[in-house]
PDB file of C-alpha atoms in Angstrom:
ATOM      1  CA  LEU C 167    -255.552  -1.659  -8.479  1.00 57.00           C
ATOM      2  CA  ALA C 168    -257.279  -4.748  -6.967  1.00 65.00           C
ATOM      3  CA  LYS C 169    -260.117  -5.937  -9.202  1.00 86.00           C
ATOM      4  CA  THR C 170    -263.456  -6.411  -7.417  1.00 93.00           C
ATOM      5  CA  THR C 171    -266.308  -8.841  -8.025  1.00 95.00           C
ATOM      6  CA  GLN C 172    -269.833  -8.318  -6.789  1.00 96.00           C
ATOM      7  CA  PRO C 173    -273.192  -9.873  -7.510  1.00 97.00           C
ATOM      8  CA  ILE C 174    -274.885  -8.097 -10.382  1.00 96.00           C
ATOM      9  CA  SER C 175    -278.162  -7.643  -8.537  1.00 97.00           C
ATOM     10  CA  MET C 176    -279.967  -8.517  -5.266  1.00 98.00           C
ATOM     11  CA  ASP C 177    -283.572  -8.412  -4.169  1.00 98.00           C
ATOM     12  CA  SER C 178    -284.897  -7.732  -0.702  1.00 98.00           C
ATOM     13  CA  TYR C 179    -287.968  -6.539   1.135  1.00 98.00           C
ATOM     14  CA  GLU C 180    -288.447  -3.623   3.455  1.00 97.00           C
ATOM     15  CA  GLY C 181    -287.212  -4.211   7.001  1.00 97.00           C
ATOM     16  CA  GLN C 182    -284.758  -6.951   6.090  1.00 97.00           C
ATOM     17  CA  GLU C 183    -281.031  -6.904   6.591  1.00 97.00           C
ATOM     18  CA  VAL C 184    -279.114  -6.952   3.317  1.00 98.00           C
ATOM     19  CA  ASN C 185    -275.516  -8.174   2.987  1.00 98.00           C
ATOM     20  CA  ILE C 186    -273.582  -7.525  -0.202  1.00 98.00           C
ATOM     21  CA  THR C 187    -270.289  -9.290  -0.565  1.00 97.00           C
ATOM     22  CA  CYS C 188    -267.388  -8.074  -2.651  1.00 96.00           C
ATOM     23  CA  SER C 189    -264.388 -10.271  -3.620  1.00 96.00           C
ATOM     24  CA  HIS C 190    -260.947  -8.652  -3.975  1.00 94.00           C
ATOM     25  CA  ASN C 191    -258.553 -11.558  -4.063  1.00 93.00           C
ATOM     26  CA  ASN C 192    -255.446  -9.443  -5.000  1.00 91.00           C
ATOM     27  CA  ILE C 193    -255.897  -6.699  -2.467  1.00 92.00           C
ATOM     28  CA  ALA C 194    -252.588  -5.055  -1.517  1.00 90.00           C
ATOM     29  CA  THR C 195    -251.310  -4.405   1.983  1.00 91.00           C
ATOM     30  CA  ASN C 196    -252.005  -0.615   1.839  1.00 86.00           C
ATOM     31  CA  ASP C 197    -255.375  -0.936   0.145  1.00 89.00           C
ATOM     32  CA  TYR C 198    -258.567   0.328   1.850  1.00 90.00           C
ATOM     33  CA  ILE C 199    -262.026  -0.914   0.989  1.00 92.00           C
ATOM     34  CA  THR C 200    -264.683   1.673   0.284  1.00 92.00           C
ATOM     35  CA  TRP C 201    -268.374   1.333  -0.575  1.00 95.00           C
ATOM     36  CA  TYR C 202    -270.397   3.849  -2.487  1.00 95.00           C
ATOM     37  CA  GLN C 203    -274.059   4.069  -3.231  1.00 97.00           C
ATOM     38  CA  GLN C 204    -275.503   5.514  -6.492  1.00 97.00           C
ATOM     39  CA  PHE C 205    -279.029   6.510  -7.302  1.00 96.00           C
ATOM     40  CA  PRO C 206    -280.096   7.068 -10.962  1.00 93.00           C
ATOM     41  CA  SER C 207    -278.761  10.315 -12.428  1.00 92.00           C
ATOM     42  CA  GLN C 208    -276.769  11.149  -9.380  1.00 95.00           C
ATOM     43  CA  GLY C 209    -273.082  10.933  -8.423  1.00 95.00           C
ATOM     44  CA  PRO C 210    -272.001   8.141  -6.078  1.00 95.00           C
ATOM     45  CA  ARG C 211    -272.282   8.788  -2.368  1.00 93.00           C
ATOM     46  CA  PHE C 212    -269.790   7.489   0.197  1.00 91.00           C
ATOM     47  CA  ILE C 213    -271.201   4.870   2.578  1.00 94.00           C
ATOM     48  CA  ILE C 214    -268.339   3.375   4.564  1.00 94.00           C
ATOM     49  CA  GLN C 215    -264.688   2.639   4.465  1.00 92.00           C
ATOM     50  CA  GLY C 216    -262.531   0.130   6.285  1.00 93.00           C
ATOM     51  CA  TYR C 217    -259.199  -1.695   6.342  1.00 94.00           C
ATOM     52  CA  LYS C 218    -259.776  -4.775   8.505  1.00 92.00           C
ATOM     53  CA  THR C 219    -262.253  -6.422  10.917  1.00 92.00           C
ATOM     54  CA  LYS C 220    -265.417  -4.416  11.360  1.00 96.00           C
ATOM     55  CA  VAL C 221    -266.466  -0.848  10.880  1.00 96.00           C
ATOM     56  CA  THR C 222    -269.851   0.576  11.696  1.00 96.00           C
ATOM     57  CA  ASN C 223    -271.451   3.930  11.125  1.00 95.00           C
ATOM     58  CA  GLU C 224    -274.934   5.293  11.207  1.00 95.00           C
ATOM     59  CA  VAL C 225    -276.050   3.711   7.942  1.00 94.00           C
ATOM     60  CA  ALA C 226    -274.096   0.485   7.519  1.00 97.00           C
ATOM     61  CA  SER C 227    -271.556  -1.977   8.765  1.00 98.00           C
ATOM     62  CA  LEU C 228    -268.530  -3.276   6.934  1.00 98.00           C
ATOM     63  CA  PHE C 229    -267.148  -6.736   7.702  1.00 98.00           C
ATOM     64  CA  ILE C 230    -263.629  -7.607   6.549  1.00 97.00           C
ATOM     65  CA  PRO C 231    -262.168 -11.060   7.280  1.00 97.00           C
ATOM     66  CA  ALA C 232    -258.557 -11.481   8.363  1.00 96.00           C
ATOM     67  CA  ASP C 233    -257.269 -12.294   4.882  1.00 96.00           C
ATOM     68  CA  ARG C 234    -259.041  -9.230   3.504  1.00 96.00           C
ATOM     69  CA  LYS C 235    -259.790 -11.039   0.266  1.00 96.00           C
ATOM     70  CA  SER C 236    -263.472 -10.104   0.543  1.00 96.00           C
ATOM     71  CA  SER C 237    -265.670  -7.723   2.385  1.00 97.00           C
ATOM     72  CA  THR C 238    -269.385  -7.555   3.210  1.00 98.00           C
ATOM     73  CA  LEU C 239    -271.496  -4.399   3.324  1.00 98.00           C
ATOM     74  CA  SER C 240    -274.355  -4.882   5.719  1.00 98.00           C
ATOM     75  CA  LEU C 241    -277.425  -2.692   5.494  1.00 98.00           C
ATOM     76  CA  PRO C 242    -279.786  -3.137   8.497  1.00 95.00           C
ATOM     77  CA  ARG C 243    -283.509  -2.929   7.986  1.00 94.00           C
ATOM     78  CA  VAL C 244    -283.524  -1.623   4.445  1.00 97.00           C
ATOM     79  CA  SER C 245    -286.215   0.651   3.109  1.00 97.00           C
ATOM     80  CA  LEU C 246    -287.511   1.380  -0.348  1.00 97.00           C
ATOM     81  CA  SER C 247    -285.120   4.342  -0.554  1.00 97.00           C
ATOM     82  CA  ASP C 248    -282.167   1.972  -0.275  1.00 97.00           C
ATOM     83  CA  THR C 249    -282.875   0.769  -3.806  1.00 98.00           C
ATOM     84  CA  ALA C 250    -279.692   1.801  -5.641  1.00 98.00           C
ATOM     85  CA  VAL C 251    -276.449   0.470  -7.075  1.00 98.00           C
ATOM     86  CA  TYR C 252    -273.721  -0.324  -4.567  1.00 98.00           C
ATOM     87  CA  TYR C 253    -270.079  -0.244  -5.552  1.00 96.00           C
ATOM     88  CA  CYS C 254    -267.081  -1.731  -3.760  1.00 95.00           C
ATOM     89  CA  LEU C 255    -263.746  -0.068  -4.468  1.00 92.00           C
ATOM     90  CA  VAL C 256    -260.323  -1.076  -3.343  1.00 90.00           C
ATOM     91  CA  ALA C 257    -257.519   1.485  -3.475  1.00 84.00           C
ATOM     92  CA  PRO C 258    -254.423   2.557  -1.524  1.00 79.00           C
ATOM     93  CA  ASN C 259    -255.032   4.748   1.497  1.00 68.00           C
ATOM     94  CA  SER C 260    -253.098   7.626   0.118  1.00 65.00           C
ATOM     95  CA  GLY C 261    -252.195   9.111  -3.261  1.00 58.00           C
ATOM     96  CA  TYR C 262    -254.753   7.474  -5.504  1.00 61.00           C
ATOM     97  CA  SER C 263    -253.313   7.328  -8.963  1.00 64.00           C
ATOM     98  CA  THR C 264    -256.632   6.195 -10.329  1.00 72.00           C
ATOM     99  CA  LEU C 265    -260.049   5.243  -9.092  1.00 79.00           C
ATOM    100  CA  THR C 266    -261.811   2.555 -11.099  1.00 82.00           C
ATOM    101  CA  PHE C 267    -265.336   1.237 -10.561  1.00 87.00           C
ATOM    102  CA  GLY C 268    -266.409  -2.334 -11.012  1.00 88.00           C
ATOM    103  CA  LYS C 269    -269.916  -3.284 -12.212  1.00 91.00           C
ATOM    104  CA  GLY C 270    -271.626  -2.742  -8.872  1.00 95.00           C
ATOM    105  CA  THR C 271    -274.600  -4.483  -7.342  1.00 97.00           C
ATOM    106  CA  MET C 272    -278.126  -3.336  -8.142  1.00 97.00           C
ATOM    107  CA  LEU C 273    -280.194  -3.672  -4.911  1.00 98.00           C
ATOM    108  CA  LEU C 274    -283.952  -3.652  -5.384  1.00 98.00           C
ATOM    109  CA  VAL C 275    -286.029  -3.261  -2.211  1.00 98.00           C
ATOM    110  CA  SER C 276    -289.669  -4.147  -2.482  1.00 97.00           C
ATOM    111  CA  PRO C 277    -292.612  -3.425  -0.165  1.00 96.00           C
TER     112      PRO C 277
ATOM    113  CA  GLY J 281    -268.637  15.595   4.521  1.00 66.00           C
ATOM    114  CA  ALA J 282    -266.839  17.500   1.819  1.00 75.00           C
ATOM    115  CA  VAL J 283    -268.827  18.914  -1.078  1.00 89.00           C
ATOM    116  CA  VAL J 284    -268.107  18.735  -4.785  1.00 94.00           C
ATOM    117  CA  SER J 285    -270.210  20.843  -7.023  1.00 95.00           C
ATOM    118  CA  GLN J 286    -270.625  19.987 -10.686  1.00 97.00           C
ATOM    119  CA  HIS J 287    -272.150  22.451 -13.140  1.00 97.00           C
ATOM    120  CA  PRO J 288    -274.244  22.396 -15.208  1.00 97.00           C
ATOM    121  CA  SER J 289    -276.408  19.457 -13.997  1.00 96.00           C
ATOM    122  CA  ARG J 290    -278.021  19.211 -17.418  1.00 97.00           C
ATOM    123  CA  VAL J 291    -277.066  20.549 -20.815  1.00 97.00           C
ATOM    124  CA  ILE J 292    -278.375  20.154 -24.367  1.00 97.00           C
ATOM    125  CA  CYS J 293    -276.192  21.227 -27.244  1.00 96.00           C
ATOM    126  CA  LYS J 294    -276.166  21.068 -30.987  1.00 97.00           C
ATOM    127  CA  SER J 295    -273.911  18.599 -32.782  1.00 97.00           C
ATOM    128  CA  GLY J 296    -270.576  20.205 -33.558  1.00 97.00           C
ATOM    129  CA  THR J 297    -270.514  22.593 -30.657  1.00 97.00           C
ATOM    130  CA  SER J 298    -268.348  22.391 -27.544  1.00 97.00           C
ATOM    131  CA  VAL J 299    -269.530  22.059 -23.969  1.00 98.00           C
ATOM    132  CA  LYS J 300    -267.711  22.817 -20.765  1.00 98.00           C
ATOM    133  CA  ILE J 301    -268.443  21.070 -17.474  1.00 98.00           C
ATOM    134  CA  GLU J 302    -267.102  22.469 -14.241  1.00 97.00           C
ATOM    135  CA  CYS J 303    -266.184  20.559 -11.103  1.00 96.00           C
ATOM    136  CA  ARG J 304    -265.526  22.474  -7.945  1.00 95.00           C
ATOM    137  CA  SER J 305    -264.426  21.291  -4.489  1.00 92.00           C
ATOM    138  CA  LEU J 306    -266.232  23.736  -2.219  1.00 92.00           C
ATOM    139  CA  ASP J 307    -264.658  23.315   1.145  1.00 87.00           C
ATOM    140  CA  PHE J 308    -261.386  21.547   0.533  1.00 87.00           C
ATOM    141  CA  GLN J 309    -258.480  21.513  -1.835  1.00 88.00           C
ATOM    142  CA  ALA J 310    -258.290  18.720  -4.301  1.00 87.00           C
ATOM    143  CA  THR J 311    -254.954  17.923  -5.862  1.00 84.00           C
ATOM    144  CA  THR J 312    -256.486  15.087  -7.856  1.00 89.00           C
ATOM    145  CA  MET J 313    -259.864  14.863  -9.598  1.00 92.00           C
ATOM    146  CA  PHE J 314    -261.286  12.134 -11.704  1.00 93.00           C
ATOM    147  CA  TRP J 315    -263.685  12.359 -14.652  1.00 96.00           C
ATOM    148  CA  TYR J 316    -266.093   9.607 -15.524  1.00 96.00           C
ATOM    149  CA  ARG J 317    -268.854   8.908 -17.997  1.00 97.00           C
ATOM    150  CA  GLN J 318    -271.694   6.672 -17.441  1.00 97.00           C
ATOM    151  CA  PHE J 319    -274.104   5.112 -19.918  1.00 95.00           C
ATOM    152  CA  PRO J 320    -277.599   3.909 -18.869  1.00 92.00           C
ATOM    153  CA  LYS J 321    -277.525   0.821 -16.635  1.00 90.00           C
ATOM    154  CA  GLN J 322    -273.727   0.648 -16.795  1.00 93.00           C
ATOM    155  CA  SER J 323    -270.964   1.389 -14.315  1.00 94.00           C
ATOM    156  CA  LEU J 324    -268.913   4.534 -14.159  1.00 94.00           C
ATOM    157  CA  MET J 325    -266.136   4.466 -16.723  1.00 95.00           C
ATOM    158  CA  LEU J 326    -262.982   6.407 -15.776  1.00 94.00           C
ATOM    159  CA  MET J 327    -262.000   8.821 -18.562  1.00 96.00           C
ATOM    160  CA  ALA J 328    -259.059  10.608 -17.038  1.00 94.00           C
ATOM    161  CA  THR J 329    -257.237  11.582 -13.890  1.00 92.00           C
ATOM    162  CA  SER J 330    -256.603  15.231 -13.450  1.00 88.00           C
ATOM    163  CA  ASN J 331    -253.824  16.577 -11.305  1.00 86.00           C
ATOM    164  CA  GLU J 332    -253.579  20.278 -10.404  1.00 84.00           C
ATOM    165  CA  GLY J 333    -250.940  22.063 -12.471  1.00 83.00           C
ATOM    166  CA  SER J 334    -250.168  19.150 -14.758  1.00 85.00           C
ATOM    167  CA  LYS J 335    -251.562  17.433 -17.740  1.00 88.00           C
ATOM    168  CA  ALA J 336    -254.378  14.968 -17.290  1.00 92.00           C
ATOM    169  CA  THR J 337    -253.748  11.209 -17.669  1.00 93.00           C
ATOM    170  CA  TYR J 338    -256.313   9.723 -19.988  1.00 95.00           C
ATOM    171  CA  GLU J 339    -257.465   6.160 -19.981  1.00 94.00           C
ATOM    172  CA  GLN J 340    -256.962   4.009 -23.009  1.00 94.00           C
ATOM    173  CA  GLY J 341    -259.450   4.707 -25.765  1.00 94.00           C
ATOM    174  CA  VAL J 342    -260.340   8.206 -24.520  1.00 96.00           C
ATOM    175  CA  GLU J 343    -259.500  10.918 -26.999  1.00 95.00           C
ATOM    176  CA  LYS J 344    -257.609  13.651 -25.247  1.00 93.00           C
ATOM    177  CA  ASP J 345    -258.189  16.152 -28.042  1.00 95.00           C
ATOM    178  CA  LYS J 346    -261.914  15.615 -27.783  1.00 96.00           C
ATOM    179  CA  PHE J 347    -262.260  15.663 -24.053  1.00 97.00           C
ATOM    180  CA  LEU J 348    -260.100  18.548 -22.876  1.00 96.00           C
ATOM    181  CA  ILE J 349    -259.409  18.595 -19.169  1.00 95.00           C
ATOM    182  CA  ASN J 350    -257.990  21.574 -17.329  1.00 91.00           C
ATOM    183  CA  HIS J 351    -257.122  21.559 -13.566  1.00 89.00           C
ATOM    184  CA  ALA J 352    -255.768  25.032 -13.108  1.00 82.00           C
ATOM    185  CA  SER J 353    -256.479  25.386  -9.394  1.00 89.00           C
ATOM    186  CA  LEU J 354    -256.846  23.222  -6.365  1.00 89.00           C
ATOM    187  CA  THR J 355    -260.596  23.704  -6.331  1.00 92.00           C
ATOM    188  CA  LEU J 356    -261.546  23.601  -9.971  1.00 93.00           C
ATOM    189  CA  SER J 357    -261.254  21.148 -12.872  1.00 94.00           C
ATOM    190  CA  THR J 358    -263.086  21.471 -16.149  1.00 96.00           C
ATOM    191  CA  LEU J 359    -263.983  18.987 -18.860  1.00 97.00           C
ATOM    192  CA  THR J 360    -264.647  20.298 -22.332  1.00 97.00           C
ATOM    193  CA  VAL J 361    -266.318  18.092 -24.852  1.00 98.00           C
ATOM    194  CA  THR J 362    -265.251  19.507 -28.196  1.00 97.00           C
ATOM    195  CA  SER J 363    -267.158  19.138 -31.384  1.00 97.00           C
ATOM    196  CA  ALA J 364    -269.805  17.108 -29.649  1.00 97.00           C
ATOM    197  CA  HIS J 365    -271.735  14.431 -31.428  1.00 96.00           C
ATOM    198  CA  PRO J 366    -274.809  12.508 -30.450  1.00 97.00           C
ATOM    199  CA  GLU J 367    -272.707   9.536 -29.380  1.00 96.00           C
ATOM    200  CA  ASP J 368    -271.136  11.757 -26.761  1.00 97.00           C
ATOM    201  CA  SER J 369    -274.499  12.051 -25.054  1.00 97.00           C
ATOM    202  CA  SER J 370    -273.993  10.526 -21.601  1.00 97.00           C
ATOM    203  CA  PHE J 371    -273.839  11.206 -17.864  1.00 97.00           C
ATOM    204  CA  TYR J 372    -270.494  12.791 -16.849  1.00 98.00           C
ATOM    205  CA  ILE J 373    -269.381  12.635 -13.272  1.00 97.00           C
ATOM    206  CA  CYS J 374    -266.367  14.227 -11.576  1.00 96.00           C
ATOM    207  CA  SER J 375    -264.720  13.198  -8.364  1.00 94.00           C
ATOM    208  CA  ALA J 376    -262.213  14.942  -6.062  1.00 92.00           C
ATOM    209  CA  LEU J 377    -259.835  13.380  -3.550  1.00 86.00           C
ATOM    210  CA  GLY J 378    -260.078  14.798  -0.008  1.00 71.00           C
ATOM    211  CA  THR J 379    -257.156  16.084   1.906  1.00 65.00           C
ATOM    212  CA  MET J 380    -256.163  12.768   3.329  1.00 65.00           C
ATOM    213  CA  ASN J 381    -256.480  11.095  -0.141  1.00 61.00           C
ATOM    214  CA  THR J 382    -258.430   8.204   1.358  1.00 65.00           C
ATOM    215  CA  GLU J 383    -261.886   9.235   0.287  1.00 76.00           C
ATOM    216  CA  ALA J 384    -263.240  10.440  -3.008  1.00 85.00           C
ATOM    217  CA  PHE J 385    -266.157  12.923  -3.177  1.00 90.00           C
ATOM    218  CA  PHE J 386    -268.417  12.957  -6.162  1.00 94.00           C
ATOM    219  CA  GLY J 387    -270.228  15.667  -7.963  1.00 96.00           C
ATOM    220  CA  GLN J 388    -273.897  15.342  -8.746  1.00 96.00           C
ATOM    221  CA  GLY J 389    -273.210  14.628 -12.381  1.00 97.00           C
ATOM    222  CA  THR J 390    -273.964  16.297 -15.715  1.00 98.00           C
ATOM    223  CA  ARG J 391    -276.456  14.907 -18.139  1.00 97.00           C
ATOM    224  CA  LEU J 392    -275.221  15.853 -21.672  1.00 98.00           C
ATOM    225  CA  THR J 393    -277.578  15.508 -24.597  1.00 97.00           C
ATOM    226  CA  VAL J 394    -276.206  16.275 -28.087  1.00 97.00           C
ATOM    227  CA  VAL J 395    -278.877  16.806 -30.757  1.00 97.00           C
TER     228      VAL J 395
END
């Protein structure tokens, strides 16, 4: 599976847009990019998934450049409740044989 | 979205005893489930991949005789921590692959404390 690299931590203030970038230089042709959010003492929660270009849902946008070697999770107008760890995962679009997490990015949103 | 239920959410046991953790996919069938453990302020560490009807595949360094995994049906996988010791205290999380195998759904986790 493609290894991912993310910043260890990021700080922001309420109402700001936050962009978290993930590097995955050896992403394979059939790999999808998925982002998860985890609060303390809870299981990860799915945020968004994409393959190329841009994907948007009600909580976030995911930007993927043409070479797909990186991706950026964009959280618009964050609130205190967005303080969490965000994980970027890269895996094939079918038949996962394994699902490995990187270190994730700890986002701290302050008032 | 699909729901994965993990039980119990919290358990305290005595050293030397065994603890079973259940992971159920409530509204979908999961051919593949994953088990993780997570220490404070660290990422999820994959312990094993569980496929329905076959033996689990354990990650390097994970003792299969200590962490028994059973995936007897398409909606249930169990992790049994045998002869638990204080160092086994951790947060254990399961995950199940959805029908299309493109999205993994996670349980709420189990906080195990061995005293």
